[in-house]
Amino acid sequence: MTLTASALILGFESSCDETGVAVVRCGSAGVPRLLGQALHSQIQMHQAYGGVVPELASRDHVRRAIPLAREALRAAGVGLKDVDAVAYTQGPGLAGALLVGAGVATALAAALDRPTLAVHHLEGHLLSPFLSADPPQFPFVALLVSGGHTQLMRVDGVGAYEMLGETIDDAAGEAFDKSAKLLGLGYPGGPALARLAEEGRPDAYGLPRPLLHQPNLDFSFAGLKTAVMTTLQKMGADPSDAARADLAASAQAAIVDVLVQKSIKAMKATGLNRLVVAGGVSANRMLRAQLDAAAARRQWRVHYPELALCTDNGAMIALAAAMRWQAGLVQPSRAYSFEVRPRWELAEA
């Protein structure tokens, strides 16, 4: 099937605890446009367990996928017959959750006699700022901070990714979540810790900045989690609210400091003047403020996804499928067989 300038892509995201469906129209200028989307978060369901329960997540995706597809199509003002291809997240993520989205998307495509496109979840995040009011231009440095991934890469175009550095143990998102759990905060931990941090002093505790002064661009946050645990133990059995807020603020400051300083190093190493920040942690207010300040001093540009598109969503999956298709990197398939890849490096996409 040949891509037309106005092709419609219906995208499904189901890699973890959000079910997202969106409709994107390919653009003749090369940047697809979001027409409509629908999203359901499972946060409330998983809160009782303190984290994502994979089996419950998969079952909820089964319940939500088709109603959300109808909602996204209504929002876009189009019908199923108008869809030219159906995209889905192939990985990485929870195997059962991925199977639901892939199965629904493939079955729907077969019923419509339309091709399918499999998408890498992290590429969806990486390209999501192209749906913002201030989309980037290639080339740029990307700071990808999503779930268990923290990566810096040079991006010269769709599919042209050079890894500059990545986490060697815990990712930034995991550092947020694990620190929040130690402080007795709810799920999801990252936003809860950021809210508590607003009440504390970021310089209250001298927490470590792992690998900050190393010449490479890799990350390590496991030691920070241990430092938070040790500091909390020294507070005794019943730390005050002020002490907990100070520790939350200090933990957030340490994470953000590492992300910002490593990003500055990456920009210097590449000589580029454009930074893209994507993934769930890109919504963090302190991170955005410090990166914006660093960029203003050095005269580079920073681009972020819209806040509603920082977490997992169908829009980024439909977008990535459209951009890869337009770039000639993938061919849509009518085989209607599929596999999911719970572990999948972006370099292999």
mmCIF file of C-alpha atoms in Angstrom, residues 84-317:
data_model
loop_
_atom_site.group_PDB
_atom_site.id
_atom_site.type_symbol
_atom_site.label_atom_id
_atom_site.label_comp_id
_atom_site.label_asym_id
_atom_site.label_seq_id
_atom_site.Cartn_x
_atom_site.Cartn_y
_atom_site.Cartn_z
ATOM 1 C CA ASP A 84 -5.654 3.751 6.055
ATOM 2 C CA ALA A 85 -3.475 1.759 8.491
ATOM 3 C CA VAL A 86 -3.532 0.561 12.099
ATOM 4 C CA ALA A 87 -0.473 0.920 14.325
ATOM 5 C CA TYR A 88 0.296 -0.647 17.696
ATOM 6 C CA THR A 89 3.027 -0.783 20.316
ATOM 7 C CA GLN A 90 5.117 -3.919 19.741
ATOM 8 C CA GLY A 91 7.392 -3.321 22.727
ATOM 9 C CA PRO A 92 9.035 -2.894 25.099
ATOM 10 C CA GLY A 93 6.569 -3.328 27.949
ATOM 11 C CA LEU A 94 4.516 -5.910 29.814
ATOM 12 C CA ALA A 95 4.049 -8.969 27.605
ATOM 13 C CA GLY A 96 0.374 -9.501 28.382
ATOM 14 C CA ALA A 97 -0.478 -5.844 27.989
ATOM 15 C CA LEU A 98 1.362 -5.633 24.676
ATOM 16 C CA LEU A 99 -0.481 -8.706 23.397
ATOM 17 C CA VAL A 100 -3.846 -7.047 24.001
ATOM 18 C CA GLY A 101 -3.036 -3.941 21.985
ATOM 19 C CA ALA A 102 -1.327 -5.884 19.212
ATOM 20 C CA GLY A 103 -4.188 -8.370 19.024
ATOM 21 C CA VAL A 104 -6.921 -5.753 18.902
ATOM 22 C CA ALA A 105 -5.069 -3.644 16.323
ATOM 23 C CA THR A 106 -4.300 -6.613 14.077
ATOM 24 C CA ALA A 107 -7.828 -8.012 14.251
ATOM 25 C CA LEU A 108 -9.293 -4.610 13.460
ATOM 26 C CA ALA A 109 -6.913 -4.137 10.533
ATOM 27 C CA ALA A 110 -7.817 -7.572 9.159
ATOM 28 C CA ALA A 111 -11.536 -6.813 9.423
ATOM 29 C CA LEU A 112 -11.019 -3.533 7.560
ATOM 30 C CA ASP A 113 -8.552 -5.018 5.048
ATOM 31 C CA ARG A 114 -5.988 -2.429 6.117
ATOM 32 C CA PRO A 115 -2.249 -2.897 6.802
ATOM 33 C CA THR A 116 -0.618 -2.798 10.236
ATOM 34 C CA LEU A 117 2.475 -1.017 11.534
ATOM 35 C CA ALA A 118 4.387 -2.147 14.629
ATOM 36 C CA VAL A 119 5.969 0.645 16.688
ATOM 37 C CA HIS A 120 8.721 0.843 19.296
ATOM 38 C CA HIS A 121 7.310 2.408 22.464
ATOM 39 C CA LEU A 122 10.408 4.522 23.140
ATOM 40 C CA GLU A 123 10.463 5.869 19.594
ATOM 41 C CA GLY A 124 6.923 7.048 20.204
ATOM 42 C CA HIS A 125 8.102 9.014 23.240
ATOM 43 C CA LEU A 126 11.164 10.302 21.387
ATOM 44 C CA LEU A 127 9.079 11.715 18.532
ATOM 45 C CA SER A 128 6.143 12.940 20.642
ATOM 46 C CA PRO A 129 7.405 16.582 20.769
ATOM 47 C CA PHE A 130 6.616 16.769 17.040
ATOM 48 C CA LEU A 131 2.958 16.970 18.083
ATOM 49 C CA SER A 132 3.623 20.027 20.254
ATOM 50 C CA ALA A 133 2.968 23.665 19.424
ATOM 51 C CA ASP A 134 6.752 24.084 19.107
ATOM 52 C CA PRO A 135 7.987 21.005 17.220
ATOM 53 C CA PRO A 136 11.751 20.435 16.890
ATOM 54 C CA GLN A 137 13.824 20.111 13.760
ATOM 55 C CA PHE A 138 16.527 17.522 13.084
ATOM 56 C CA PRO A 139 19.249 17.114 14.203
ATOM 57 C CA PHE A 140 19.001 17.311 17.985
ATOM 58 C CA VAL A 141 20.145 15.719 21.219
ATOM 59 C CA ALA A 142 17.400 13.732 22.946
ATOM 60 C CA LEU A 143 17.082 13.105 26.665
ATOM 61 C CA LEU A 144 14.679 10.176 26.949
ATOM 62 C CA VAL A 145 13.426 9.617 30.506
ATOM 63 C CA SER A 146 10.657 7.039 30.419
ATOM 64 C CA GLY A 147 10.024 4.336 33.020
ATOM 65 C CA GLY A 148 13.058 2.089 33.262
ATOM 66 C CA HIS A 149 14.939 4.003 30.567
ATOM 67 C CA THR A 150 17.190 7.043 30.831
ATOM 68 C CA GLN A 151 19.121 7.697 27.638
ATOM 69 C CA LEU A 152 20.933 10.477 25.830
ATOM 70 C CA MET A 153 21.183 10.155 22.067
ATOM 71 C CA ARG A 154 21.957 12.127 18.974
ATOM 72 C CA VAL A 155 19.007 12.149 16.583
ATOM 73 C CA ASP A 156 19.727 13.029 12.951
ATOM 74 C CA GLY A 157 16.357 11.938 11.591
ATOM 75 C CA VAL A 158 13.622 9.357 12.016
ATOM 76 C CA GLY A 159 15.380 6.075 12.734
ATOM 77 C CA ALA A 160 18.832 7.740 12.817
ATOM 78 C CA TYR A 161 19.711 7.417 16.504
ATOM 79 C CA GLU A 162 23.197 7.377 18.003
ATOM 80 C CA MET A 163 23.394 6.382 21.668
ATOM 81 C CA LEU A 164 25.517 8.797 23.687
ATOM 82 C CA GLY A 165 24.847 7.451 27.170
ATOM 83 C CA GLU A 166 22.317 5.464 29.179
ATOM 84 C CA THR A 167 21.627 4.180 32.646
ATOM 85 C CA ILE A 168 23.793 1.354 33.918
ATOM 86 C CA ASP A 169 21.323 0.416 36.676
ATOM 87 C CA ASP A 170 18.243 2.306 37.905
ATOM 88 C CA ALA A 171 16.710 4.910 35.604
ATOM 89 C CA ALA A 172 15.603 8.385 36.683
ATOM 90 C CA GLY A 173 11.954 7.352 36.759
ATOM 91 C CA GLU A 174 12.805 4.377 38.954
ATOM 92 C CA ALA A 175 14.774 6.647 41.288
ATOM 93 C CA PHE A 176 11.702 8.849 41.662
ATOM 94 C CA ASP A 177 9.399 5.870 42.243
ATOM 95 C CA LYS A 178 11.673 3.998 44.653
ATOM 96 C CA SER A 179 12.434 7.126 46.678
ATOM 97 C CA ALA A 180 8.713 7.844 46.869
ATOM 98 C CA LYS A 181 8.013 4.314 48.088
ATOM 99 C CA LEU A 182 10.644 4.648 50.805
ATOM 100 C CA LEU A 183 8.925 7.855 51.918
ATOM 101 C CA GLY A 184 5.574 6.082 52.093
ATOM 102 C CA LEU A 185 4.054 7.968 49.178
ATOM 103 C CA GLY A 186 1.379 6.569 46.898
ATOM 104 C CA TYR A 187 1.496 5.223 43.379
ATOM 105 C CA PRO A 188 2.563 6.621 40.970
ATOM 106 C CA GLY A 189 5.562 7.641 43.019
ATOM 107 C CA GLY A 190 7.237 10.201 40.750
ATOM 108 C CA PRO A 191 4.447 12.807 40.726
ATOM 109 C CA ALA A 192 3.785 12.204 44.436
ATOM 110 C CA LEU A 193 7.427 12.844 45.312
ATOM 111 C CA ALA A 194 7.482 15.988 43.148
ATOM 112 C CA ARG A 195 4.416 17.338 44.958
ATOM 113 C CA LEU A 196 5.936 16.696 48.379
ATOM 114 C CA ALA A 197 9.234 18.216 47.228
ATOM 115 C CA GLU A 198 7.501 21.559 46.680
ATOM 116 C CA GLU A 199 7.159 21.831 50.481
ATOM 117 C CA GLY A 200 10.817 21.012 51.234
ATOM 118 C CA ARG A 201 14.325 22.393 50.875
ATOM 119 C CA PRO A 202 16.343 20.912 47.986
ATOM 120 C CA ASP A 203 19.632 21.545 49.811
ATOM 121 C CA ALA A 204 18.561 19.999 53.118
ATOM 122 C CA TYR A 205 20.442 16.731 52.554
ATOM 123 C CA GLY A 206 23.636 16.260 50.565
ATOM 124 C CA LEU A 207 22.518 13.297 48.484
ATOM 125 C CA PRO A 208 24.937 11.842 45.909
ATOM 126 C CA ARG A 209 24.927 12.686 42.206
ATOM 127 C CA PRO A 210 26.186 9.360 40.751
ATOM 128 C CA LEU A 211 28.556 9.571 37.761
ATOM 129 C CA LEU A 212 28.044 13.339 37.594
ATOM 130 C CA HIS A 213 31.747 14.106 37.284
ATOM 131 C CA GLN A 214 32.654 11.154 35.077
ATOM 132 C CA PRO A 215 33.660 12.034 31.508
ATOM 133 C CA ASN A 216 31.049 9.698 29.993
ATOM 134 C CA LEU A 217 27.347 10.395 29.488
ATOM 135 C CA ASP A 218 26.035 7.334 31.335
ATOM 136 C CA PHE A 219 23.667 7.469 34.302
ATOM 137 C CA SER A 220 23.410 5.579 37.594
ATOM 138 C CA PHE A 221 20.689 6.155 40.178
ATOM 139 C CA ALA A 222 20.840 2.992 42.324
ATOM 140 C CA GLY A 223 23.191 4.642 44.819
ATOM 141 C CA LEU A 224 20.810 7.582 45.222
ATOM 142 C CA LYS A 225 18.007 5.244 46.256
ATOM 143 C CA THR A 226 20.299 3.684 48.862
ATOM 144 C CA ALA A 227 21.264 7.135 50.154
ATOM 145 C CA VAL A 228 17.584 8.078 50.526
ATOM 146 C CA MET A 229 16.953 4.868 52.474
ATOM 147 C CA THR A 230 19.961 5.457 54.756
ATOM 148 C CA THR A 231 18.959 9.074 55.405
ATOM 149 C CA LEU A 232 15.418 8.022 56.197
ATOM 150 C CA GLN A 233 16.631 5.379 58.662
ATOM 151 C CA LYS A 234 18.665 8.014 60.497
ATOM 152 C CA MET A 235 15.482 10.052 60.994
ATOM 153 C CA GLY A 236 14.016 7.380 63.239
ATOM 154 C CA ALA A 237 10.693 5.583 63.205
ATOM 155 C CA ASP A 238 8.489 8.665 62.913
ATOM 156 C CA PRO A 239 10.127 11.477 60.873
ATOM 157 C CA SER A 240 8.375 14.829 60.823
ATOM 158 C CA ASP A 241 6.436 16.006 57.766
ATOM 159 C CA ALA A 242 9.026 18.751 57.261
ATOM 160 C CA ALA A 243 11.905 16.248 57.292
ATOM 161 C CA ARG A 244 10.134 14.010 54.771
ATOM 162 C CA ALA A 245 9.473 17.003 52.518
ATOM 163 C CA ASP A 246 13.132 18.044 52.774
ATOM 164 C CA LEU A 247 14.260 14.551 51.817
ATOM 165 C CA ALA A 248 11.836 14.462 48.874
ATOM 166 C CA ALA A 249 13.105 17.846 47.689
ATOM 167 C CA SER A 250 16.731 16.762 48.076
ATOM 168 C CA ALA A 251 16.113 13.533 46.140
ATOM 169 C CA GLN A 252 14.385 15.362 43.319
ATOM 170 C CA ALA A 253 17.177 17.959 43.199
ATOM 171 C CA ALA A 254 19.816 15.216 42.918
ATOM 172 C CA ILE A 255 17.987 13.462 40.065
ATOM 173 C CA VAL A 256 17.333 16.680 38.167
ATOM 174 C CA ASP A 257 20.886 17.922 38.675
ATOM 175 C CA VAL A 258 22.313 14.788 37.071
ATOM 176 C CA LEU A 259 19.878 14.928 34.136
ATOM 177 C CA VAL A 260 20.590 18.596 33.480
ATOM 178 C CA GLN A 261 24.384 18.399 33.784
ATOM 179 C CA LYS A 262 24.605 15.295 31.597
ATOM 180 C CA SER A 263 22.396 16.990 28.993
ATOM 181 C CA ILE A 264 24.708 20.009 28.985
ATOM 182 C CA LYS A 265 27.687 17.700 28.453
ATOM 183 C CA ALA A 266 25.909 15.972 25.573
ATOM 184 C CA MET A 267 25.119 19.276 23.905
ATOM 185 C CA LYS A 268 28.771 20.331 24.188
ATOM 186 C CA ALA A 269 30.009 16.970 22.894
ATOM 187 C CA THR A 270 27.800 17.057 19.792
ATOM 188 C CA GLY A 271 27.975 20.778 19.091
ATOM 189 C CA LEU A 272 24.218 20.842 18.500
ATOM 190 C CA ASN A 273 21.943 23.621 19.739
ATOM 191 C CA ARG A 274 18.631 21.809 20.068
ATOM 192 C CA LEU A 275 17.573 19.482 22.900
ATOM 193 C CA VAL A 276 14.446 17.321 22.973
ATOM 194 C CA VAL A 277 13.234 15.952 26.316
ATOM 195 C CA ALA A 278 10.615 13.196 26.283
ATOM 196 C CA GLY A 279 9.086 10.492 28.468
ATOM 197 C CA GLY A 280 7.124 10.648 31.695
ATOM 198 C CA VAL A 281 9.822 12.469 33.683
ATOM 199 C CA SER A 282 9.821 15.259 31.073
ATOM 200 C CA ALA A 283 6.688 16.579 32.799
ATOM 201 C CA ASN A 284 8.666 17.354 35.964
ATOM 202 C CA ARG A 285 8.483 21.106 36.620
ATOM 203 C CA MET A 286 11.913 21.398 38.234
ATOM 204 C CA LEU A 287 13.567 19.573 35.327
ATOM 205 C CA ARG A 288 11.895 21.837 32.774
ATOM 206 C CA ALA A 289 12.795 24.987 34.685
ATOM 207 C CA GLN A 290 16.458 24.066 35.023
ATOM 208 C CA LEU A 291 16.822 22.911 31.413
ATOM 209 C CA ASP A 292 15.106 26.077 30.166
ATOM 210 C CA ALA A 293 17.485 28.188 32.275
ATOM 211 C CA ALA A 294 20.527 26.277 31.000
ATOM 212 C CA ALA A 295 19.335 26.659 27.406
ATOM 213 C CA ALA A 296 18.740 30.398 27.794
ATOM 214 C CA ARG A 297 22.283 30.898 29.087
ATOM 215 C CA ARG A 298 23.785 28.896 26.230
ATOM 216 C CA GLN A 299 21.424 29.964 23.438
ATOM 217 C CA TRP A 300 19.967 26.566 22.598
ATOM 218 C CA ARG A 301 16.394 25.502 22.194
ATOM 219 C CA VAL A 302 14.611 22.906 24.330
ATOM 220 C CA HIS A 303 11.521 21.071 23.128
ATOM 221 C CA TYR A 304 9.098 19.015 25.228
ATOM 222 C CA PRO A 305 5.915 17.065 24.518
ATOM 223 C CA GLU A 306 2.667 18.699 25.523
ATOM 224 C CA LEU A 307 2.026 17.784 29.172
ATOM 225 C CA ALA A 308 -0.871 15.520 28.172
ATOM 226 C CA LEU A 309 1.505 13.549 25.912
ATOM 227 C CA CYS A 310 4.370 13.024 28.379
ATOM 228 C CA THR A 311 2.953 9.770 29.721
ATOM 229 C CA ASP A 312 2.027 6.781 27.537
ATOM 230 C CA ASN A 313 -0.597 7.558 24.884
ATOM 231 C CA GLY A 314 -1.865 6.415 21.520
ATOM 232 C CA ALA A 315 -0.990 9.684 19.792
ATOM 233 C CA MET A 316 2.744 9.055 19.999
ATOM 234 C CA ILE A 317 2.304 5.550 18.563
#
